[in-house]
PDB file of C-alpha atoms in Angstrom:
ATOM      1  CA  UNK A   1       0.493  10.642  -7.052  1.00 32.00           C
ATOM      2  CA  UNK A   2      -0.083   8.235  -4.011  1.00 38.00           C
ATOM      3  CA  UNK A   3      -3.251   8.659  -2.500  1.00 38.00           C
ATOM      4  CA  UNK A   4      -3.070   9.074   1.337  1.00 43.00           C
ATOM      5  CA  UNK A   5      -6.450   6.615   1.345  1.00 43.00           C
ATOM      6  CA  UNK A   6      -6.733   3.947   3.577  1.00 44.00           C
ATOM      7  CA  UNK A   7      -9.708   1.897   5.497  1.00 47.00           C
ATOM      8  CA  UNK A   8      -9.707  -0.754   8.129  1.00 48.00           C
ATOM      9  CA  UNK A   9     -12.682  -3.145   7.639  1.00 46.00           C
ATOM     10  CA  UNK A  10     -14.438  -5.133  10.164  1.00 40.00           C
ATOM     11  CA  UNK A  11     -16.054  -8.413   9.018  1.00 47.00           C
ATOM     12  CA  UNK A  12     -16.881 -11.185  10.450  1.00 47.00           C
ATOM     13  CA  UNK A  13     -14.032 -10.798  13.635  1.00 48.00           C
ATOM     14  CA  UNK A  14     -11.355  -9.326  10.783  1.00 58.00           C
ATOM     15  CA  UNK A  15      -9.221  -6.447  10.514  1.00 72.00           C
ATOM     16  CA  UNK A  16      -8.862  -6.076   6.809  1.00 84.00           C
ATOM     17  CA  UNK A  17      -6.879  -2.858   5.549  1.00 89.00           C
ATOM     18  CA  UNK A  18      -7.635  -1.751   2.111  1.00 91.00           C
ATOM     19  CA  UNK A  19      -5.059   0.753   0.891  1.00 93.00           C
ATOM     20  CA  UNK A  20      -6.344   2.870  -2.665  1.00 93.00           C
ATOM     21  CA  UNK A  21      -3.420   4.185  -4.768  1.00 93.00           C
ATOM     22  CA  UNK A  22      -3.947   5.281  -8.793  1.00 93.00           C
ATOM     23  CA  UNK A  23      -2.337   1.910 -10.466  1.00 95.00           C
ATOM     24  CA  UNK A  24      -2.952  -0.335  -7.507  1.00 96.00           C
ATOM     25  CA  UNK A  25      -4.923  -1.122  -4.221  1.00 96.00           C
ATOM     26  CA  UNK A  26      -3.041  -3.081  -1.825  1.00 96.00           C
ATOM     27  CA  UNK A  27      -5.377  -5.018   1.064  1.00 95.00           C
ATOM     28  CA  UNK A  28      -4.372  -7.601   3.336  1.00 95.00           C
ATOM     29  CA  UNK A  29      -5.126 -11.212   2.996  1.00 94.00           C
ATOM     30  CA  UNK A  30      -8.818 -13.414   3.625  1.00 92.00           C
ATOM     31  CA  UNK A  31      -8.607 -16.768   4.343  1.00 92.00           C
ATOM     32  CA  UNK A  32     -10.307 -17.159   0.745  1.00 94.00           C
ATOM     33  CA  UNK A  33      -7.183 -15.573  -0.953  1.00 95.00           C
ATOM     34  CA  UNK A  34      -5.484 -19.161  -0.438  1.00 96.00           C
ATOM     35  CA  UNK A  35      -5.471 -19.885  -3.953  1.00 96.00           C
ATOM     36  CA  UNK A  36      -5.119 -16.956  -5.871  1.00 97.00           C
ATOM     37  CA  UNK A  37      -1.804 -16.482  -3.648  1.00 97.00           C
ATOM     38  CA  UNK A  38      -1.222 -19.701  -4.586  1.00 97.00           C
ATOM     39  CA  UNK A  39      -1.655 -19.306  -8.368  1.00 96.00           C
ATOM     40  CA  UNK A  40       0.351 -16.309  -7.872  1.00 96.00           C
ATOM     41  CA  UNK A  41       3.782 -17.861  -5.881  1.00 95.00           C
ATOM     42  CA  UNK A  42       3.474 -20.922  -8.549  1.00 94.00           C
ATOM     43  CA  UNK A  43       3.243 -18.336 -11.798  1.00 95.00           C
ATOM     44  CA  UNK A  44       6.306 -16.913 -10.750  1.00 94.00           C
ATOM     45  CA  UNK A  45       8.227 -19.443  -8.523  1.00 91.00           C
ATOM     46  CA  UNK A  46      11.212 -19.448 -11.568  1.00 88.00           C
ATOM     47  CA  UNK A  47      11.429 -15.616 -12.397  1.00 88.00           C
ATOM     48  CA  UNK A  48      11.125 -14.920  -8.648  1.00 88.00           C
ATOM     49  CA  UNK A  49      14.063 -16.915  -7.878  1.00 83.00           C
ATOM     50  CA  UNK A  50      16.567 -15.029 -10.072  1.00 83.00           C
ATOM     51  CA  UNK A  51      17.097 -12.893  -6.562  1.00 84.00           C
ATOM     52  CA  UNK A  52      15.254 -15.132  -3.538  1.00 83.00           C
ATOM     53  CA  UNK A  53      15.582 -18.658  -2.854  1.00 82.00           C
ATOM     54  CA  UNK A  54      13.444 -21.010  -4.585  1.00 80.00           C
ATOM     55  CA  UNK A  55      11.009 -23.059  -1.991  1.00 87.00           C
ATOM     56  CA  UNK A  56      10.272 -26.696  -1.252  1.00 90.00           C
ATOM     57  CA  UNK A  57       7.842 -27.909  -3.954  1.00 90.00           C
ATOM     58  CA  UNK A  58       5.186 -27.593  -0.690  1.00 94.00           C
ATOM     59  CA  UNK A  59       5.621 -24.074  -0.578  1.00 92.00           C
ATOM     60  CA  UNK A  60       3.767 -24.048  -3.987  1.00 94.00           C
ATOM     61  CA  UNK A  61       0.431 -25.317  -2.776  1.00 95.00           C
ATOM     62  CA  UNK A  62      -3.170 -23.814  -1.429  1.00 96.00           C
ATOM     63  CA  UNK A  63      -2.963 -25.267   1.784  1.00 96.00           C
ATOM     64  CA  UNK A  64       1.068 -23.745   2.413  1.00 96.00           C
ATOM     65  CA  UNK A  65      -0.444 -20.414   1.244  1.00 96.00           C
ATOM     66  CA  UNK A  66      -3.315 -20.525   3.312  1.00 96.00           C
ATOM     67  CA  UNK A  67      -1.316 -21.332   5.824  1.00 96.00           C
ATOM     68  CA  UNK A  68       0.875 -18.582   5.747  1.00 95.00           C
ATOM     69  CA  UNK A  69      -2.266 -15.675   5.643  1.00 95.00           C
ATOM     70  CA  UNK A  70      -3.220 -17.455   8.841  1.00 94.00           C
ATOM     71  CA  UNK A  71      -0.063 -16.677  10.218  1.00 95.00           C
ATOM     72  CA  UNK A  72      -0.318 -13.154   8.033  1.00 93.00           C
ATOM     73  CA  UNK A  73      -3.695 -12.247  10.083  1.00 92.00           C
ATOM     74  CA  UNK A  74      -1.983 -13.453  13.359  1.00 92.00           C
ATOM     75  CA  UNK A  75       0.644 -11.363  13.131  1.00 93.00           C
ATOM     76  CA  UNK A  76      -1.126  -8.527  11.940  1.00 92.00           C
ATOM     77  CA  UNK A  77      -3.336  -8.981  15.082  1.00 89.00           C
ATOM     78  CA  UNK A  78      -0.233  -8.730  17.518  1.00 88.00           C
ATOM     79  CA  UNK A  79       1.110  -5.369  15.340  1.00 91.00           C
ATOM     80  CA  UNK A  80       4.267  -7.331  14.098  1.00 94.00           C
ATOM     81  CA  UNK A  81       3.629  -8.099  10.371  1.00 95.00           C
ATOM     82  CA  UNK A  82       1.067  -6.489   8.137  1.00 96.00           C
ATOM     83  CA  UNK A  83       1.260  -8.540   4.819  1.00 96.00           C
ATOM     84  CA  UNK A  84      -0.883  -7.325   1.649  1.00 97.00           C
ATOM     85  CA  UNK A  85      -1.959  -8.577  -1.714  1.00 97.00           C
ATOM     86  CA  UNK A  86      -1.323  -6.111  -4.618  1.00 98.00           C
ATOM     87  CA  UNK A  87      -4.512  -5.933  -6.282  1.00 98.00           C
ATOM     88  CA  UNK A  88      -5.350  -4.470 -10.402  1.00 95.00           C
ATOM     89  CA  UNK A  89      -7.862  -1.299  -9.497  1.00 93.00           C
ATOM     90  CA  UNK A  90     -11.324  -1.809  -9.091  1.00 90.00           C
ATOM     91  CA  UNK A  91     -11.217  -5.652  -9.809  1.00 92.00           C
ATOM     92  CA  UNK A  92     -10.039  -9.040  -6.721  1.00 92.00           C
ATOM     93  CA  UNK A  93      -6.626  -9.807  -9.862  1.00 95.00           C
ATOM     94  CA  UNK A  94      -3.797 -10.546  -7.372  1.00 97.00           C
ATOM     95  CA  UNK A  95      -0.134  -9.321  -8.853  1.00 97.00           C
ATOM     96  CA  UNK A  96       1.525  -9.211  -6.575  1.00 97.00           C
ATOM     97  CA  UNK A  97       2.477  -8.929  -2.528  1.00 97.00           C
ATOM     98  CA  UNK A  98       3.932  -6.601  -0.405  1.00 98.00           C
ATOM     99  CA  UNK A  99       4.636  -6.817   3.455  1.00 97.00           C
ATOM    100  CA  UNK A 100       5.758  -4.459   6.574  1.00 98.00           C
ATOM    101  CA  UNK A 101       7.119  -7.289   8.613  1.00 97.00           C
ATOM    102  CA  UNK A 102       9.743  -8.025  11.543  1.00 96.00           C
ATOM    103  CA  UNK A 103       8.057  -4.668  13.667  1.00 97.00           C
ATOM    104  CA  UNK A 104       9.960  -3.575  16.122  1.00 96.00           C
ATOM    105  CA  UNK A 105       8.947  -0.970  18.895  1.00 94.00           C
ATOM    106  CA  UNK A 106      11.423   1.818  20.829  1.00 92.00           C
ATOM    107  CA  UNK A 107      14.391   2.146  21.178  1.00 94.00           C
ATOM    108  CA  UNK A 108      13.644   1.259  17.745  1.00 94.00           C
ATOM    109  CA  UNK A 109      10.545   2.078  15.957  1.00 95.00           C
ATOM    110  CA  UNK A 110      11.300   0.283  12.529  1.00 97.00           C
ATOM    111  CA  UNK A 111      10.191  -2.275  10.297  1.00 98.00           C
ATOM    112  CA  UNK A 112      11.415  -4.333   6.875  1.00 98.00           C
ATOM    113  CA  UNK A 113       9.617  -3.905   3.721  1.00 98.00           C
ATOM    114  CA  UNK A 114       9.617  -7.157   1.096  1.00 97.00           C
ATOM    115  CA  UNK A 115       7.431  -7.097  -1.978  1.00 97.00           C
ATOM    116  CA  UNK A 116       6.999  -9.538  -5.314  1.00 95.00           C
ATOM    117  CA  UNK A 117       5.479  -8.892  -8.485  1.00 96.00           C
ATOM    118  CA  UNK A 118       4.000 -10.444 -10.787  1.00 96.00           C
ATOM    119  CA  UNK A 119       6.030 -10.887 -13.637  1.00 95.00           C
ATOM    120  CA  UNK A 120       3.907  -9.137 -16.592  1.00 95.00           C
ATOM    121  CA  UNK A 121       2.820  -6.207 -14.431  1.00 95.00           C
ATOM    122  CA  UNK A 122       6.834  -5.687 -13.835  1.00 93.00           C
ATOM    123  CA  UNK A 123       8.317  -2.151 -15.184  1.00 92.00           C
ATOM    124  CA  UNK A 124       4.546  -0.928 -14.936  1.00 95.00           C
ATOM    125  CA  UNK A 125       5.291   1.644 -11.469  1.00 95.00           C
ATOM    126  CA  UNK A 126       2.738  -0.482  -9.860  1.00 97.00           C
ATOM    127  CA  UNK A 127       5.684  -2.105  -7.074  1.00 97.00           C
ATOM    128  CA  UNK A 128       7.174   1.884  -6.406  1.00 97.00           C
ATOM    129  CA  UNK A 129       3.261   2.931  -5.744  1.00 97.00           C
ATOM    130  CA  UNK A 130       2.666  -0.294  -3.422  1.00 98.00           C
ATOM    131  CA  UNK A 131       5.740   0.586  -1.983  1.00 98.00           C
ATOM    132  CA  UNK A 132       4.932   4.064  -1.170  1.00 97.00           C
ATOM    133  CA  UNK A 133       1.249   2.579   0.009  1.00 96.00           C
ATOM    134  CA  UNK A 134       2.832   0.466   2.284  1.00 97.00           C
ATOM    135  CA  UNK A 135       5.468   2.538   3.856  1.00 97.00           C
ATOM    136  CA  UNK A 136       2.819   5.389   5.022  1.00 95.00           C
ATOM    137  CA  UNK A 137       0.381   2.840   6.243  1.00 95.00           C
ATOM    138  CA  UNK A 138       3.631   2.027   8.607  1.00 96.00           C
ATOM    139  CA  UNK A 139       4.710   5.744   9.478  1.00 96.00           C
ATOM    140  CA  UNK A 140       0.985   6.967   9.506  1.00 93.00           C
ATOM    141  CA  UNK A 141      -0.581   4.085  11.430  1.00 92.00           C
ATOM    142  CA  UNK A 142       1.737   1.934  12.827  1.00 94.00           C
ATOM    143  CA  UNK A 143       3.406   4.615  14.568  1.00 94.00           C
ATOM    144  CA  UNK A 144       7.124   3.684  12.895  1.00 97.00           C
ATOM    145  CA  UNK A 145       9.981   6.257  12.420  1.00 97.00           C
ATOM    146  CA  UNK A 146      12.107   3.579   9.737  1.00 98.00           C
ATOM    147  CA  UNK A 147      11.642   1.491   6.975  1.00 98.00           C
ATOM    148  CA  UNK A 148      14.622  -0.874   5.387  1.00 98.00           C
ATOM    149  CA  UNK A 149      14.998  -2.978   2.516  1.00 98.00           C
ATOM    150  CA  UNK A 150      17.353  -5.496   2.279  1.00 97.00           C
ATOM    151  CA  UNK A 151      18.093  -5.705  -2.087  1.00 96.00           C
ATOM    152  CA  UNK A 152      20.699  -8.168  -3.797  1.00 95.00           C
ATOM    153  CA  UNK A 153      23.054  -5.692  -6.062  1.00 96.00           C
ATOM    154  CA  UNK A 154      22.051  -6.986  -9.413  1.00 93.00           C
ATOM    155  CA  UNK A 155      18.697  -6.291  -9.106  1.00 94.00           C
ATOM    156  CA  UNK A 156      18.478  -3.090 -10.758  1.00 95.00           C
ATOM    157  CA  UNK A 157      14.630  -3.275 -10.877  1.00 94.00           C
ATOM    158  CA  UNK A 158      14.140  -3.226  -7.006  1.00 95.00           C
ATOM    159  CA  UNK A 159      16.923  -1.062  -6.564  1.00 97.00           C
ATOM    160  CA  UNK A 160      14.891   1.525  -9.310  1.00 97.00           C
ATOM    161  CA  UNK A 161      11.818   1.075  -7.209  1.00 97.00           C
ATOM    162  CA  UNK A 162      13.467   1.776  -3.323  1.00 98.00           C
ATOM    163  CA  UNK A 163      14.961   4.750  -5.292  1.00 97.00           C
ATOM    164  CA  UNK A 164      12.024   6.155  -6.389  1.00 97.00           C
ATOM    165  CA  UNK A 165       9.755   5.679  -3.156  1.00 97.00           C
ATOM    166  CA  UNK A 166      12.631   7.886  -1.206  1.00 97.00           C
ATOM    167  CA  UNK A 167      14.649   4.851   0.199  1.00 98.00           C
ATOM    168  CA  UNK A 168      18.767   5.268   0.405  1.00 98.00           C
ATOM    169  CA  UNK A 169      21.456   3.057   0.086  1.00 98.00           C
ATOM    170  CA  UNK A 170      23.118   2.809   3.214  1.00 98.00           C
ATOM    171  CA  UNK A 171      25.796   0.255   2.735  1.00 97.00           C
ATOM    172  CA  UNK A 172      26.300  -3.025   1.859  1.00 97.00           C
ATOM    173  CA  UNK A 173      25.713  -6.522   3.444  1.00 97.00           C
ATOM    174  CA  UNK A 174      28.423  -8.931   2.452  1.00 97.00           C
ATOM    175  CA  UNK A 175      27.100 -12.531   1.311  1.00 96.00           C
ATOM    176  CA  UNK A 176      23.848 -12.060   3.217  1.00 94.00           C
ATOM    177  CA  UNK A 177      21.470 -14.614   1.379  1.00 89.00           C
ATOM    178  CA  UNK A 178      21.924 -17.963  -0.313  1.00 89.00           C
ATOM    179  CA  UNK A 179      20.568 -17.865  -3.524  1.00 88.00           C
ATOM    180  CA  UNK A 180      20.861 -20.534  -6.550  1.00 83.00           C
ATOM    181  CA  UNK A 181      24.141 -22.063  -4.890  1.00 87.00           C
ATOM    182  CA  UNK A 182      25.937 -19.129  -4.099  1.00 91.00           C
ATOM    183  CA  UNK A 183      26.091 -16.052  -1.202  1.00 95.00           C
ATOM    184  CA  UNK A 184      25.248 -13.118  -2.163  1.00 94.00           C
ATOM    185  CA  UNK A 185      25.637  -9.466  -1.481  1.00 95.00           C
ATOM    186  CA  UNK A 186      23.029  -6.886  -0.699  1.00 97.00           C
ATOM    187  CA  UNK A 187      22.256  -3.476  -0.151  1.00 98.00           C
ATOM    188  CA  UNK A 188      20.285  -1.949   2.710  1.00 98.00           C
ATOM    189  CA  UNK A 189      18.270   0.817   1.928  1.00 98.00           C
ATOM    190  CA  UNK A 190      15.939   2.667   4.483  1.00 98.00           C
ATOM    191  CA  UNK A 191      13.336   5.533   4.129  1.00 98.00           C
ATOM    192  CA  UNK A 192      12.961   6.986   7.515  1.00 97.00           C
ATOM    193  CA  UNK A 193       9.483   8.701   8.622  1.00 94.00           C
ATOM    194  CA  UNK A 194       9.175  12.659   6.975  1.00 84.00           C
ATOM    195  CA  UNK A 195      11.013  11.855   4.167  1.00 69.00           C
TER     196      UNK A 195
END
């Protein structure tokens, strides 16, 4: 069961939201996160690729990732991205990440969801609950009616976990992302707010 727990933190200037669920906590990025993000991307640069591009070899270092939660925390400031570490309970073990990004306001209301595990935690229900953590942060706090998720069609694992945290499949994008040398297709699935 998802806990409906959520805090937003004020240190030093920072918004920090810290998310509790029963498996995992999910909290967005500090500055100091640089390199376990970074140890993180690198562990699984090769089994991550299988169904996103692989990056430029400086992609894989601490000053890229820190980097990037700069631009994490900016966004998150101006409402349009709120990325999060997925964090083993009770402990500061990164397995993974998880964002709400590309926000968009009426007429729309809606917002992406992207997430990456870690590969030994995979097949664990930690991504579905992170997931789930995620997308009622968004309806519950960010005021949004929909969530989509963009999935390539052989990856039965993500499609498993949009299944179980109440996305649907509502059609098909034709040769949307270039992956390993090739286009490929994927599904969009959304979860829309009350569901």
């Amino acid at each position: 069961m998802v806990l409906k727990i959520w805090r937003l933190l004020r240190k030093k200037g920072e918004n920090v939201v810290s998310i509790q669920g029963g498996k995992c906590y999910i909290r967005t990025f500090y500055e100091k996160d640089a390199q376990s993000l970074t140890d993180l991307v690198s562990r699984n640069k090769y089994f991550w690729s299988t169904y996103e591009p692989l990056q430029r070899p400086e992609y894989y270092t601490i000053n890229a990732q820190y980097k990037k939660i700069q631009e994490s925390l900016y966004l998150m400031d101006s409402k349009r991205e709120f990325t999060f570490g997925i964090f083993e309970p009770g402990t500061n073990n990164l397995i993974g990440h998880i964002a709400i990004y590309a926000v968009k306001r009426l007429p729309y209301s809606s917002a992406f969801v992207g997430y990456a595990m870690d590969e030994i935690y995979v097949g664990k229900g930690i991504v579905t609950e992170a997931v789930n953590l995620a997308v009622q942060f968004a309806f519950e706090q960010v005021g949004l009616h929909r969530v989509e998720a963009y999935v390539s069609t052989q990856n039965n694992a993500s499609i498993r976990v949009l299944e179980k945290a109440g996305f649907q499949r509502e059609g098909l994008l034709r040769k949307l992302l270039h992956i390993n040398g090739e286009w490929v297709d994927h599904y969009m699935y959304a979860r829309l707010e009350g569901k």
